[in-house]
PDB file of C-alpha atoms and ligand atoms in Angstrom:
ATOM      1  CA  MET Y   4     -13.919  -6.466 -13.756  1.00 88.00           C
ATOM      2  CA  ARG Y   5     -12.400  -4.564 -10.848  1.00 97.00           C
ATOM      3  CA  THR Y   6      -9.261  -3.505 -12.674  1.00 98.00           C
ATOM      4  CA  ALA Y   7      -7.505  -0.213 -13.262  1.00 98.00           C
ATOM      5  CA  HIS Y   8      -4.751   1.246 -15.395  1.00 98.00           C
ATOM      6  CA  VAL Y   9      -3.092   4.475 -14.302  1.00 98.00           C
ATOM      7  CA  SER Y  10      -0.410   6.317 -16.210  1.00 98.00           C
ATOM      8  CA  ARG Y  11       1.221   9.299 -14.523  1.00 98.00           C
ATOM      9  CA  LYS Y  12       3.998  11.479 -15.933  1.00 98.00           C
ATOM     10  CA  THR Y  13       5.608  14.511 -14.352  1.00 98.00           C
ATOM     11  CA  ALA Y  14       8.934  16.290 -14.716  1.00 98.00           C
ATOM     12  CA  GLU Y  15      10.205  14.031 -11.917  1.00 98.00           C
ATOM     13  CA  THR Y  16       8.750  10.576 -12.607  1.00 98.00           C
ATOM     14  CA  GLU Y  17       6.979   8.419 -15.170  1.00 98.00           C
ATOM     15  CA  ILE Y  18       4.818   5.631 -13.777  1.00 98.00           C
ATOM     16  CA  THR Y  19       2.313   3.073 -14.990  1.00 98.00           C
ATOM     17  CA  VAL Y  20       0.230   0.887 -12.686  1.00 99.00           C
ATOM     18  CA  ASP Y  21      -2.042  -2.007 -13.616  1.00 98.00           C
ATOM     19  CA  ILE Y  22      -4.017  -3.796 -10.908  1.00 98.00           C
ATOM     20  CA  ASN Y  23      -6.752  -6.407 -10.619  1.00 98.00           C
ATOM     21  CA  LEU Y  24      -8.479  -6.533  -7.238  1.00 98.00           C
ATOM     22  CA  ASP Y  25      -9.819 -10.016  -7.955  1.00 97.00           C
ATOM     23  CA  GLY Y  26      -6.446 -11.479  -8.796  1.00 98.00           C
ATOM     24  CA  THR Y  27      -4.214 -14.111  -7.259  1.00 98.00           C
ATOM     25  CA  GLY Y  28      -1.425 -11.846  -6.043  1.00 98.00           C
ATOM     26  CA  ALA Y  29       0.612 -12.080  -9.242  1.00 98.00           C
ATOM     27  CA  TYR Y  30       3.162  -9.277  -9.510  1.00 98.00           C
ATOM     28  CA  ASP Y  31       5.760  -7.723 -11.771  1.00 98.00           C
ATOM     29  CA  ASN Y  32       7.060  -4.547 -10.153  1.00 98.00           C
ATOM     30  CA  GLN Y  33      10.048  -2.637 -11.508  1.00 98.00           C
ATOM     31  CA  THR Y  34      10.619   0.808 -10.055  1.00 98.00           C
ATOM     32  CA  GLY Y  35      14.383   1.027 -10.218  1.00 98.00           C
ATOM     33  CA  VAL Y  36      14.468   0.924  -6.402  1.00 98.00           C
ATOM     34  CA  GLY Y  37      15.326  -2.624  -5.350  1.00 97.00           C
ATOM     35  CA  PHE Y  38      14.069  -2.678  -1.779  1.00 98.00           C
ATOM     36  CA  PHE Y  39      10.875  -0.877  -2.823  1.00 98.00           C
ATOM     37  CA  ASP Y  40      10.200  -3.525  -5.509  1.00 98.00           C
ATOM     38  CA  HIS Y  41      10.578  -6.166  -2.792  1.00 98.00           C
ATOM     39  CA  MET Y  42       7.958  -4.312  -0.679  1.00 98.00           C
ATOM     40  CA  LEU Y  43       5.523  -3.836  -3.586  1.00 98.00           C
ATOM     41  CA  ASP Y  44       5.826  -7.551  -4.333  1.00 98.00           C
ATOM     42  CA  GLN Y  45       4.783  -8.245  -0.722  1.00 98.00           C
ATOM     43  CA  LEU Y  46       1.851  -5.868  -1.069  1.00 98.00           C
ATOM     44  CA  ALA Y  47       0.587  -7.736  -4.138  1.00 98.00           C
ATOM     45  CA  ARG Y  48       1.296 -11.229  -2.867  1.00 98.00           C
ATOM     46  CA  HIS Y  49      -0.480 -10.802   0.452  1.00 98.00           C
ATOM     47  CA  SER Y  50      -3.425  -8.699  -0.763  1.00 98.00           C
ATOM     48  CA  LEU Y  51      -4.030 -11.096  -3.695  1.00 98.00           C
ATOM     49  CA  ILE Y  52      -4.240  -7.982  -5.865  1.00 98.00           C
ATOM     50  CA  ASP Y  53      -2.475  -8.546  -9.193  1.00 98.00           C
ATOM     51  CA  MET Y  54      -0.001  -5.720  -9.648  1.00 98.00           C
ATOM     52  CA  THR Y  55       2.237  -4.596 -12.504  1.00 98.00           C
ATOM     53  CA  ILE Y  56       4.178  -1.402 -11.881  1.00 98.00           C
ATOM     54  CA  ARG Y  57       6.768   0.348 -14.007  1.00 98.00           C
ATOM     55  CA  ALA Y  58       8.431   3.466 -12.682  1.00 98.00           C
ATOM     56  CA  LYS Y  59      11.295   5.668 -13.792  1.00 98.00           C
ATOM     57  CA  GLY Y  60      12.380   8.582 -11.699  1.00 98.00           C
ATOM     58  CA  ASP Y  61      14.980  11.197 -10.956  1.00 98.00           C
ATOM     59  CA  TYR Y  62      17.264   8.788  -9.070  1.00 98.00           C
ATOM     60  CA  HIS Y  63      20.180  11.210  -9.492  1.00 97.00           C
ATOM     61  CA  ILE Y  64      18.461  13.265  -6.763  1.00 97.00           C
ATOM     62  CA  ASP Y  65      17.304  10.339  -4.594  1.00 97.00           C
ATOM     63  CA  ASP Y  66      14.470   7.780  -4.565  1.00 98.00           C
ATOM     64  CA  HIS Y  67      11.967  10.087  -2.881  1.00 98.00           C
ATOM     65  CA  HIS Y  68       9.912  11.210  -5.905  1.00 98.00           C
ATOM     66  CA  THR Y  69       9.811   7.705  -7.370  1.00 98.00           C
ATOM     67  CA  VAL Y  70       8.530   6.103  -4.162  1.00 98.00           C
ATOM     68  CA  GLU Y  71       6.047   8.876  -3.362  1.00 98.00           C
ATOM     69  CA  ASP Y  72       4.662   9.071  -6.904  1.00 98.00           C
ATOM     70  CA  THR Y  73       4.275   5.304  -7.081  1.00 98.00           C
ATOM     71  CA  GLY Y  74       2.156   5.620  -3.927  1.00 98.00           C
ATOM     72  CA  ILE Y  75       0.056   8.287  -5.644  1.00 98.00           C
ATOM     73  CA  ALA Y  76      -0.451   6.217  -8.804  1.00 98.00           C
ATOM     74  CA  LEU Y  77      -1.184   3.013  -6.883  1.00 98.00           C
ATOM     75  CA  GLY Y  78      -3.692   4.861  -4.692  1.00 98.00           C
ATOM     76  CA  GLN Y  79      -5.388   6.297  -7.764  1.00 98.00           C
ATOM     77  CA  ALA Y  80      -5.535   2.818  -9.303  1.00 98.00           C
ATOM     78  CA  LEU Y  81      -7.093   1.356  -6.158  1.00 98.00           C
ATOM     79  CA  ALA Y  82      -9.788   4.050  -6.015  1.00 98.00           C
ATOM     80  CA  GLN Y  83     -10.505   3.598  -9.715  1.00 98.00           C
ATOM     81  CA  ALA Y  84     -10.733  -0.209  -9.476  1.00 98.00           C
ATOM     82  CA  LEU Y  85     -13.032  -0.014  -6.429  1.00 98.00           C
ATOM     83  CA  GLY Y  86     -15.470   2.198  -8.330  1.00 97.00           C
ATOM     84  CA  ASP Y  87     -18.640   2.806  -6.283  1.00 96.00           C
ATOM     85  CA  LYS Y  88     -17.427   0.203  -3.715  1.00 97.00           C
ATOM     86  CA  LYS Y  89     -20.613  -1.787  -3.988  1.00 96.00           C
ATOM     87  CA  GLY Y  90     -20.464  -5.025  -2.034  1.00 96.00           C
ATOM     88  CA  ILE Y  91     -17.021  -4.597  -0.495  1.00 98.00           C
ATOM     89  CA  ARG Y  92     -16.256  -5.476   3.121  1.00 98.00           C
ATOM     90  CA  ARG Y  93     -14.718  -1.984   3.476  1.00 98.00           C
ATOM     91  CA  TYR Y  94     -12.726  -2.633   6.675  1.00 98.00           C
ATOM     92  CA  GLY Y  95      -9.621  -4.707   7.192  1.00 98.00           C
ATOM     93  CA  GLU Y  96      -7.196  -5.362   9.993  1.00 98.00           C
ATOM     94  CA  CYS Y  97      -4.132  -7.446  10.656  1.00 98.00           C
ATOM     95  CA  HIS Y  98      -1.477  -8.066  13.259  1.00 98.00           C
ATOM     96  CA  LEU Y  99       1.536  -9.148  11.229  1.00 98.00           C
ATOM     97  CA  PRO Y 100       4.541 -10.718  12.919  1.00 98.00           C
ATOM     98  CA  MET Y 101       7.868 -11.091  11.164  1.00 98.00           C
ATOM     99  CA  ASP Y 102      10.662 -12.380  13.373  1.00 98.00           C
ATOM    100  CA  ASP Y 103      11.347  -9.536  15.862  1.00 98.00           C
ATOM    101  CA  ALA Y 104       8.801  -7.204  14.287  1.00 98.00           C
ATOM    102  CA  GLN Y 105       5.064  -6.980  14.749  1.00 98.00           C
ATOM    103  CA  VAL Y 106       3.002  -4.354  12.940  1.00 99.00           C
ATOM    104  CA  ARG Y 107      -0.716  -3.772  13.249  1.00 99.00           C
ATOM    105  CA  CYS Y 108      -2.801  -2.312  10.446  1.00 99.00           C
ATOM    106  CA  ALA Y 109      -6.416  -1.221  10.640  1.00 99.00           C
ATOM    107  CA  LEU Y 110      -7.906   0.370   7.553  1.00 98.00           C
ATOM    108  CA  ASP Y 111     -11.172   1.693   6.177  1.00 98.00           C
ATOM    109  CA  LEU Y 112     -11.785   2.258   2.456  1.00 98.00           C
ATOM    110  CA  SER Y 113     -13.704   5.329   3.532  1.00 96.00           C
ATOM    111  CA  ALA Y 114     -12.773   7.941   0.910  1.00 96.00           C
ATOM    112  CA  ARG Y 115     -11.602   9.924   3.947  1.00 97.00           C
ATOM    113  CA  PRO Y 116      -7.816   9.785   3.746  1.00 98.00           C
ATOM    114  CA  PHE Y 117      -6.088   9.787   7.095  1.00 98.00           C
ATOM    115  CA  LEU Y 118      -2.773   8.270   8.062  1.00 98.00           C
ATOM    116  CA  ILE Y 119      -1.861   7.290  11.598  1.00 98.00           C
ATOM    117  CA  TRP Y 120       1.774   6.231  11.484  1.00 98.00           C
ATOM    118  CA  ASN Y 121       3.542   4.930  14.539  1.00 98.00           C
ATOM    119  CA  LEU Y 122       6.666   3.176  13.294  1.00 98.00           C
ATOM    120  CA  GLU Y 123      10.228   3.731  14.335  1.00 97.00           C
ATOM    121  CA  LEU Y 124      12.742   2.253  11.952  1.00 98.00           C
ATOM    122  CA  PRO Y 125      16.004   2.282  13.891  1.00 98.00           C
ATOM    123  CA  THR Y 126      18.322   2.788  10.910  1.00 98.00           C
ATOM    124  CA  GLN Y 127      18.315   5.583   8.339  1.00 98.00           C
ATOM    125  CA  LYS Y 128      18.941   3.160   5.486  1.00 98.00           C
ATOM    126  CA  ILE Y 129      18.004  -0.354   4.428  1.00 98.00           C
ATOM    127  CA  GLY Y 130      20.749  -1.042   1.903  1.00 96.00           C
ATOM    128  CA  THR Y 131      20.600   2.101  -0.235  1.00 96.00           C
ATOM    129  CA  PHE Y 132      16.927   2.735   0.596  1.00 98.00           C
ATOM    130  CA  ASP Y 133      15.994   5.674   2.840  1.00 98.00           C
ATOM    131  CA  THR Y 134      13.757   4.233   5.560  1.00 98.00           C
ATOM    132  CA  GLU Y 135      11.749   7.477   5.852  1.00 98.00           C
ATOM    133  CA  LEU Y 136      10.323   6.713   2.392  1.00 98.00           C
ATOM    134  CA  VAL Y 137       8.173   3.917   3.826  1.00 98.00           C
ATOM    135  CA  ARG Y 138       5.992   6.526   5.475  1.00 98.00           C
ATOM    136  CA  GLU Y 139       6.048   8.719   2.352  1.00 98.00           C
ATOM    137  CA  PHE Y 140       4.707   5.830   0.298  1.00 98.00           C
ATOM    138  CA  PHE Y 141       1.835   5.076   2.660  1.00 98.00           C
ATOM    139  CA  GLN Y 142       0.981   8.775   3.046  1.00 98.00           C
ATOM    140  CA  ALA Y 143       0.584   9.075  -0.733  1.00 98.00           C
ATOM    141  CA  PHE Y 144      -1.216   5.733  -1.023  1.00 98.00           C
ATOM    142  CA  SER Y 145      -3.762   6.594   1.692  1.00 98.00           C
ATOM    143  CA  THR Y 146      -4.358  10.114   0.354  1.00 98.00           C
ATOM    144  CA  HIS Y 147      -4.953   9.070  -3.242  1.00 98.00           C
ATOM    145  CA  GLY Y 148      -6.617   5.744  -2.451  1.00 98.00           C
ATOM    146  CA  GLY Y 149      -9.065   7.376  -0.032  1.00 98.00           C
ATOM    147  CA  ILE Y 150      -7.954   5.154   2.825  1.00 98.00           C
ATOM    148  CA  THR Y 151      -8.186   5.749   6.551  1.00 98.00           C
ATOM    149  CA  LEU Y 152      -4.956   3.932   7.344  1.00 98.00           C
ATOM    150  CA  HIS Y 153      -3.659   3.222  10.813  1.00 99.00           C
ATOM    151  CA  VAL Y 154      -0.281   1.516  11.070  1.00 99.00           C
ATOM    152  CA  ASP Y 155       1.302   0.839  14.454  1.00 98.00           C
ATOM    153  CA  GLN Y 156       4.494  -0.968  15.335  1.00 98.00           C
ATOM    154  CA  LEU Y 157       4.120  -3.141  18.431  1.00 98.00           C
ATOM    155  CA  HIS Y 158       7.568  -4.764  18.355  1.00 98.00           C
ATOM    156  CA  GLY Y 159      10.725  -4.760  16.301  1.00 98.00           C
ATOM    157  CA  PHE Y 160      14.352  -3.760  16.141  1.00 98.00           C
ATOM    158  CA  ASN Y 161      15.346  -4.674  12.570  1.00 98.00           C
ATOM    159  CA  SER Y 162      14.440  -2.017   9.986  1.00 98.00           C
ATOM    160  CA  HIS Y 163      14.011  -4.480   7.116  1.00 98.00           C
ATOM    161  CA  HIS Y 164      11.661  -6.621   9.208  1.00 98.00           C
ATOM    162  CA  ILE Y 165       9.647  -3.654  10.508  1.00 98.00           C
ATOM    163  CA  ALA Y 166       9.178  -2.186   7.018  1.00 98.00           C
ATOM    164  CA  GLU Y 167       8.296  -5.545   5.506  1.00 98.00           C
ATOM    165  CA  ALA Y 168       5.859  -6.331   8.326  1.00 98.00           C
ATOM    166  CA  ALA Y 169       4.160  -2.983   7.638  1.00 99.00           C
ATOM    167  CA  PHE Y 170       3.709  -3.732   3.938  1.00 99.00           C
ATOM    168  CA  LYS Y 171       2.434  -7.231   4.699  1.00 98.00           C
ATOM    169  CA  ALA Y 172       0.053  -5.993   7.402  1.00 99.00           C
ATOM    170  CA  VAL Y 173      -1.437  -3.407   5.045  1.00 99.00           C
ATOM    171  CA  ALA Y 174      -1.633  -6.024   2.288  1.00 99.00           C
ATOM    172  CA  ARG Y 175      -3.448  -8.517   4.445  1.00 98.00           C
ATOM    173  CA  ALA Y 176      -5.898  -5.886   5.749  1.00 98.00           C
ATOM    174  CA  LEU Y 177      -6.461  -4.662   2.200  1.00 98.00           C
ATOM    175  CA  ARG Y 178      -7.238  -8.192   1.064  1.00 98.00           C
ATOM    176  CA  ASP Y 179     -10.164  -8.357   3.493  1.00 98.00           C
ATOM    177  CA  ALA Y 180     -11.381  -4.798   2.841  1.00 98.00           C
ATOM    178  CA  VAL Y 181     -11.580  -5.056  -0.972  1.00 98.00           C
ATOM    179  CA  GLU Y 182     -13.215  -8.478  -0.875  1.00 97.00           C
ATOM    180  CA  THR Y 183     -16.860  -8.762  -1.839  1.00 95.00           C
ATOM    181  CA  ASP Y 184     -19.190  -9.691   1.010  1.00 95.00           C
ATOM    182  CA  PRO Y 185     -21.644 -12.262  -0.374  1.00 94.00           C
ATOM    183  CA  ARG Y 186     -24.193 -11.352   2.308  1.00 95.00           C
ATOM    184  CA  LYS Y 187     -24.416  -7.798   0.962  1.00 91.00           C
ATOM    185  CA  ALA Y 188     -22.956  -7.958  -2.525  1.00 89.00           C
ATOM    186  CA  ASP Y 189     -25.322  -5.410  -4.091  1.00 90.00           C
ATOM    187  CA  ALA Y 190     -25.063  -2.647  -1.477  1.00 93.00           C
ATOM    188  CA  ILE Y 191     -22.595   0.106  -0.657  1.00 94.00           C
ATOM    189  CA  PRO Y 192     -21.362  -0.555   2.908  1.00 94.00           C
ATOM    190  CA  SER Y 193     -22.445   2.727   4.473  1.00 94.00           C
ATOM    191  CA  THR Y 194     -25.663   3.986   6.037  1.00 93.00           C
ATOM    192  CA  LYS Y 195     -25.081   7.126   3.976  1.00 93.00           C
ATOM    193  CA  GLY Y 196     -25.532   5.070   0.829  1.00 91.00           C
ATOM    194  CA  ALA Y 197     -22.268   6.332  -0.627  1.00 92.00           C
ATOM    195  CA  LEU Y 198     -18.560   6.012   0.057  1.00 91.00           C
TER     196      LEU Y 198
HETATM  197 MN1   MN F 851      12.591  -9.139   3.070  1.00 78.70          MN
END
């Protein structure tokens, strides 16, 4: 079973993550940050990765630690569930349109974390959510998940749409990358023999 449970507690946040890479996109995400829950739900739904997340953080400061640390824990869970990465497709890509917004994601489950981030969210806030936290989440997720993650905005003027298109684009690319390739199900997809 390609599943993982991660529990992470610091002075700033307390987070548990449960995922199943071979799921149906079922989700139950409660982080105390409404817009972020909405984004995590998109990530699960469109990657078909089952995802249950519980987070509590130091909201009296702001949502920064909660969002960043959820990215860390989710990245750790992904790496753990992938294990030796035998049989996976490894790469994924997606152009995701949402109304005015279009976001492109290309990713490699390489174990070489690298984030290319080319999004400009025109407003500082979406509701009470700080838009700069979208990048913080994906920085943490790529670092701890071992993902080469390129995210580029091609169009868009509505912050909610741009952010949501980014989460959906990553989700859809992730769906392809974690999938098992039946033509090479017993091999690690690298000429090095390890990922
Ligand atoms: Mn929405």
